[in-house]
Amino acid sequence: MDKQLYERKRFKPSDYTVFLLIAAIFLLLTFTSDTFLTYNNLYSLLYGVSIQFFAVIGFTFLLILGEIDLAVGSMYGLSGTMAGVLMVLGKWNFLPSVLLTLVLCTAFGAGVGLLVTKLRLNSMMVTLGTMSLLKGLTAVLFNMMTANIYGEAYRNFAKFRIMGINWTILAMVLIVLVFEVLLQKAPSFKQLYYVGHNEETAKLYGIKTNKLKVLSFAACALTAALGGIIATSRITHSDILTGSGLEFSLITACVVGGASLAGGRGGMLKSAAGMLFIALLTNGMIIYRIEPNLQQVVIGIILVIAVSIDVWINKYKYKPFKLLRR
Amino acid sequence: MVKKAFNYLRNQDYFFSLLICLAFAIALAVFSPYFLVRNNLDSLQTTIAPNSIIAIGMMLLIILGMFDLSVGSVMGMSGIVAGYVLSRTALVQALGEPLVVLLAVLAGLAVGLVVGLINGVLVAKAKIIPLITTIGTMYIVRGFAEMIMTSETGYSLIGFPKAFIDFGRTKFLGLYLMTWVCLILLAVFGLVLTKTHIGRKLYYIGGNRSSALSLGMNVDKITIICFMISGLLSSIAGILSVSRFESASRYLGVNLQMDILIACIIGGGSFLGGKGDMWGVFFGTAFVALLQNGFNLFEINPLLKSVVIGAVLAIVVAVDGYLYLQKKRALGKV
């Protein structure tokens, strides 16, 4: 125990790399481009991050637990379309349709969590299936209501401003602060780290691991759905490409931010910083007119490098195929 | 005799896929007048043959307890690379048709080998879990393929040499040549898996990795080789598809990895490794192909296909896990 405490206090490069990376890319873009350091560019960058950030909240909990939800991008895409179908075709009001969407998505996430815990499945494989399932559902719903611009109330949802700043940015700052403190200090949130570190021991100490996992899966689905609704509200209509490949950039963001796929590491601030890093990178590539397809390639390469470094740093405790084996 | 044969079949891993495949084929034959028509059976071949070839490589990895999601992208990319070489008219005039076809095939196969090598080294040496590695290479290879196909070069991939197209068109005993290639590969890999020392090693590593390591098996080397075989077979499937469809399409192999994974798991493989055989590969891919064929024959909304595929994968994973849990409970380990 003493040794572990000691190790916790030690300087870990992966804790700070993401901030160094952000500083480096920020300085690079500032000096090499005229359009980067303008208020409009930075504001729209932050606004974009703040919307995608919602999806990373629950995802971070899952990564800390050592589980993963690959359907997060599909959920992000489905929720906006589903709320739109309820409003446009079902003639529902704004609030009930959004609430029903959130409830349904959360229930779906909880169902996945139950499946994973009760049958002791590998969450990666289950969510690979649900990813395809949800994508198909989105396509079906999307075809029912092509080229429909959503109602006024829905469109204004993402645009609502407090003191001239979009509420999503303020919400992101608040959520980062609250959850960072909770994850560091609150006993119920610290349990996530214990389970991620060593599930068997956590069980022996009386932590209800299954309950935690189901709740985290539900939280992941809920936050992803909320992010998707805000994203569709921003672009004023449903888009089939919303959230495609998001799970990929979320994993990259979290791992760059110091989370480990083996579980037990990561945090809300670091995940947000990882998202910011990816957004800055994409922004830089857009400024330099690099093709969208090549951008995907670059992010893929960064993911692989980040995971390699993660494995290299955590060598002493990382079991190579932990996620594949139950 | 019949009972003995049935009992034998019932104990095989592929029994479930054989049953479900037969049931589906009979149902389609009974309920649709267009199922047992020459054209439909031909188009079924062009789905089953490349998918089976890819599924062979996937099954080898599943036996090892891993999988490869980059197969669809590799298939598309090798098709594009082969198509690029084939459509250089200057090259055809300079070297002659046979040499260019050979060159194109080699270039296509090189794509699969290189991607397979990268996957294998990242999984075995860098110890990155297969899912992250192969999702990464899936996006990377697909990104490059899209880049080629959306640029000027994308429009020039037409006008292949006649010998290449004829290969896709020729039939022997009512089956396309690509189907024969598939059957031969299935037979070869089936024999390797059941009869040779190397084949049995795969089951051993998949069944118990740590004891395989302590027995001194070179697990890393075998992993890398299996990933390379998987890439190579995906390339073969891509080149065969290009020769059959007479064009390199950017949609070749998109989202194919799902179909292949489901086929392998239905065919008796398990994500935990140590299970699976080549009969299962064939019946599994045949089942997925029949499922898609059913969608077309009954004119069901094609968008629902990925819903069904995803649901089937989730159910199959759940059942796989449930059976495993039961086995463990019977042994008193849980």
Coordinates of C-alpha atoms in Angstrom, one line a residue, chain B residues 172-325:
Chain B
F172 CA -15.9 -23.8 -64.6
L173 CA -18.6 -26.4 -63.9
G174 CA -21.1 -23.7 -63.2
L175 CA -19.1 -21.9 -60.6
Y176 CA -17.0 -18.7 -61.1
L177 CA -13.2 -19.1 -60.9
M178 CA -13.3 -17.0 -57.8
T179 CA -15.5 -19.6 -56.1
W180 CA -13.0 -22.3 -57.0
V181 CA -10.2 -20.2 -55.5
C182 CA -12.2 -19.8 -52.4
L183 CA -13.0 -23.6 -52.1
I184 CA -9.3 -24.5 -52.7
L185 CA -8.2 -22.0 -50.0
L186 CA -10.8 -23.4 -47.6
A187 CA -9.6 -26.9 -48.2
V188 CA -6.0 -26.0 -47.8
F189 CA -6.5 -24.0 -44.6
G190 CA -8.9 -26.7 -43.3
L191 CA -6.2 -29.4 -43.8
V192 CA -3.5 -27.1 -42.2
L193 CA -5.7 -26.5 -39.2
T194 CA -6.7 -30.1 -38.5
K195 CA -3.7 -32.1 -39.7
T196 CA -0.5 -30.2 -39.2
H197 CA 1.5 -29.3 -36.2
I198 CA 1.3 -25.6 -37.0
G199 CA -2.5 -25.6 -37.2
R200 CA -2.9 -27.3 -33.9
K201 CA -0.6 -24.7 -32.3
L202 CA -3.2 -22.0 -33.1
Y203 CA -5.8 -23.8 -31.0
Y204 CA -3.3 -24.3 -28.3
I205 CA -2.4 -20.7 -28.1
G206 CA -6.0 -19.6 -28.3
G207 CA -7.0 -22.0 -25.6
N208 CA -4.4 -21.2 -23.1
R209 CA -1.9 -18.4 -24.0
S210 CA 0.2 -18.5 -20.9
S211 CA 0.8 -22.2 -21.0
A212 CA 1.6 -21.9 -24.7
L213 CA 4.2 -19.3 -23.8
S214 CA 5.7 -21.4 -21.1
L215 CA 5.9 -24.3 -23.5
G216 CA 8.2 -22.2 -25.5
M217 CA 5.9 -21.5 -28.5
N218 CA 6.8 -18.3 -30.4
V219 CA 3.4 -16.7 -29.9
D220 CA 4.5 -13.3 -31.2
K221 CA 5.8 -14.8 -34.5
I222 CA 2.6 -16.8 -35.0
T223 CA 0.5 -13.7 -34.2
I224 CA 2.3 -11.6 -36.8
I225 CA 2.1 -14.4 -39.4
C226 CA -1.7 -14.8 -38.8
F227 CA -2.2 -11.0 -39.2
M228 CA -0.2 -11.1 -42.5
I229 CA -2.3 -14.1 -43.8
S230 CA -5.4 -12.1 -42.9
G231 CA -4.2 -9.1 -44.8
L232 CA -3.1 -11.2 -47.8
L233 CA -6.4 -13.0 -48.0
S234 CA -8.3 -9.7 -47.9
S235 CA -6.2 -8.5 -50.8
I236 CA -6.9 -11.7 -52.8
A237 CA -10.6 -11.1 -52.2
G238 CA -10.3 -7.5 -53.2
I239 CA -8.5 -8.3 -56.5
L240 CA -11.0 -11.1 -57.3
S241 CA -13.9 -8.7 -56.7
V242 CA -12.3 -6.1 -59.0
S243 CA -11.9 -8.7 -61.7
R244 CA -15.5 -9.8 -61.3
F245 CA -17.1 -6.3 -61.2
E246 CA -14.7 -5.0 -63.8
S247 CA -14.1 -1.8 -61.8
A248 CA -12.4 -0.6 -58.6
S249 CA -15.1 1.0 -56.5
R250 CA -14.6 3.2 -53.4
Y251 CA -17.4 1.3 -51.8
L252 CA -15.6 -2.0 -52.0
G253 CA -15.4 -3.6 -48.5
V254 CA -17.0 -0.7 -46.6
N255 CA -18.3 -2.0 -43.2
L256 CA -17.4 -5.5 -44.4
Q257 CA -15.6 -6.3 -41.1
M258 CA -18.9 -6.6 -39.3
D259 CA -20.3 -9.2 -41.7
I260 CA -17.1 -11.2 -41.5
L261 CA -16.9 -11.1 -37.7
I262 CA -20.5 -12.2 -37.4
A263 CA -20.0 -15.0 -40.0
C264 CA -17.0 -16.3 -38.0
I265 CA -18.8 -16.2 -34.6
I266 CA -21.9 -17.8 -36.0
G267 CA -19.7 -20.4 -37.6
G268 CA -18.5 -21.6 -34.2
G269 CA -15.7 -19.3 -33.4
S270 CA -15.5 -17.6 -30.0
F271 CA -14.0 -14.2 -29.1
L272 CA -12.2 -16.1 -26.3
G273 CA -10.2 -18.1 -28.8
G274 CA -9.5 -21.7 -29.2
K275 CA -12.6 -22.5 -31.2
G276 CA -13.5 -22.5 -34.9
D277 CA -12.9 -24.3 -38.2
M278 CA -13.1 -23.9 -41.9
W279 CA -16.6 -25.5 -42.2
G280 CA -17.8 -22.8 -39.9
V281 CA -16.2 -20.1 -42.1
F282 CA -18.1 -21.4 -45.1
F283 CA -21.5 -21.9 -43.4
G284 CA -21.2 -18.6 -41.5
T285 CA -20.5 -16.5 -44.6
A286 CA -23.2 -18.4 -46.5
F287 CA -25.7 -17.5 -43.7
V288 CA -24.8 -13.8 -43.8
A289 CA -25.0 -13.8 -47.6
L290 CA -28.4 -15.5 -47.5
L291 CA -29.6 -13.0 -45.0
Q292 CA -28.6 -10.1 -47.3
N293 CA -30.1 -12.0 -50.2
G294 CA -33.4 -12.3 -48.3
F295 CA -33.4 -8.5 -47.8
N296 CA -33.1 -8.1 -51.6
L297 CA -35.6 -10.9 -52.6
F298 CA -38.4 -9.7 -50.3
E299 CA -37.6 -6.0 -51.0
I300 CA -37.1 -5.1 -47.4
N301 CA -35.7 -1.6 -46.7
P302 CA -31.9 -2.1 -47.1
L303 CA -31.2 0.4 -44.4
L304 CA -32.6 -2.1 -41.9
K305 CA -29.7 -4.4 -42.8
S306 CA -27.2 -2.9 -40.5
V307 CA -29.8 -2.9 -37.7
V308 CA -30.3 -6.7 -38.2
I309 CA -26.5 -7.3 -38.5
G310 CA -25.8 -5.3 -35.4
A311 CA -28.5 -7.0 -33.4
V312 CA -27.3 -10.4 -34.6
L313 CA -23.8 -9.6 -33.5
A314 CA -25.0 -8.5 -30.1
I315 CA -27.1 -11.6 -29.7
V316 CA -24.4 -13.9 -30.9
V317 CA -21.9 -12.3 -28.4
A318 CA -24.4 -12.6 -25.6
V319 CA -25.1 -16.3 -26.4
D320 CA -21.4 -17.0 -26.7
G321 CA -20.8 -15.4 -23.3
Y322 CA -23.7 -17.2 -21.7
L323 CA -22.5 -20.6 -22.9
Y324 CA -19.0 -19.8 -21.6
L325 CA -20.4 -18.8 -18.3

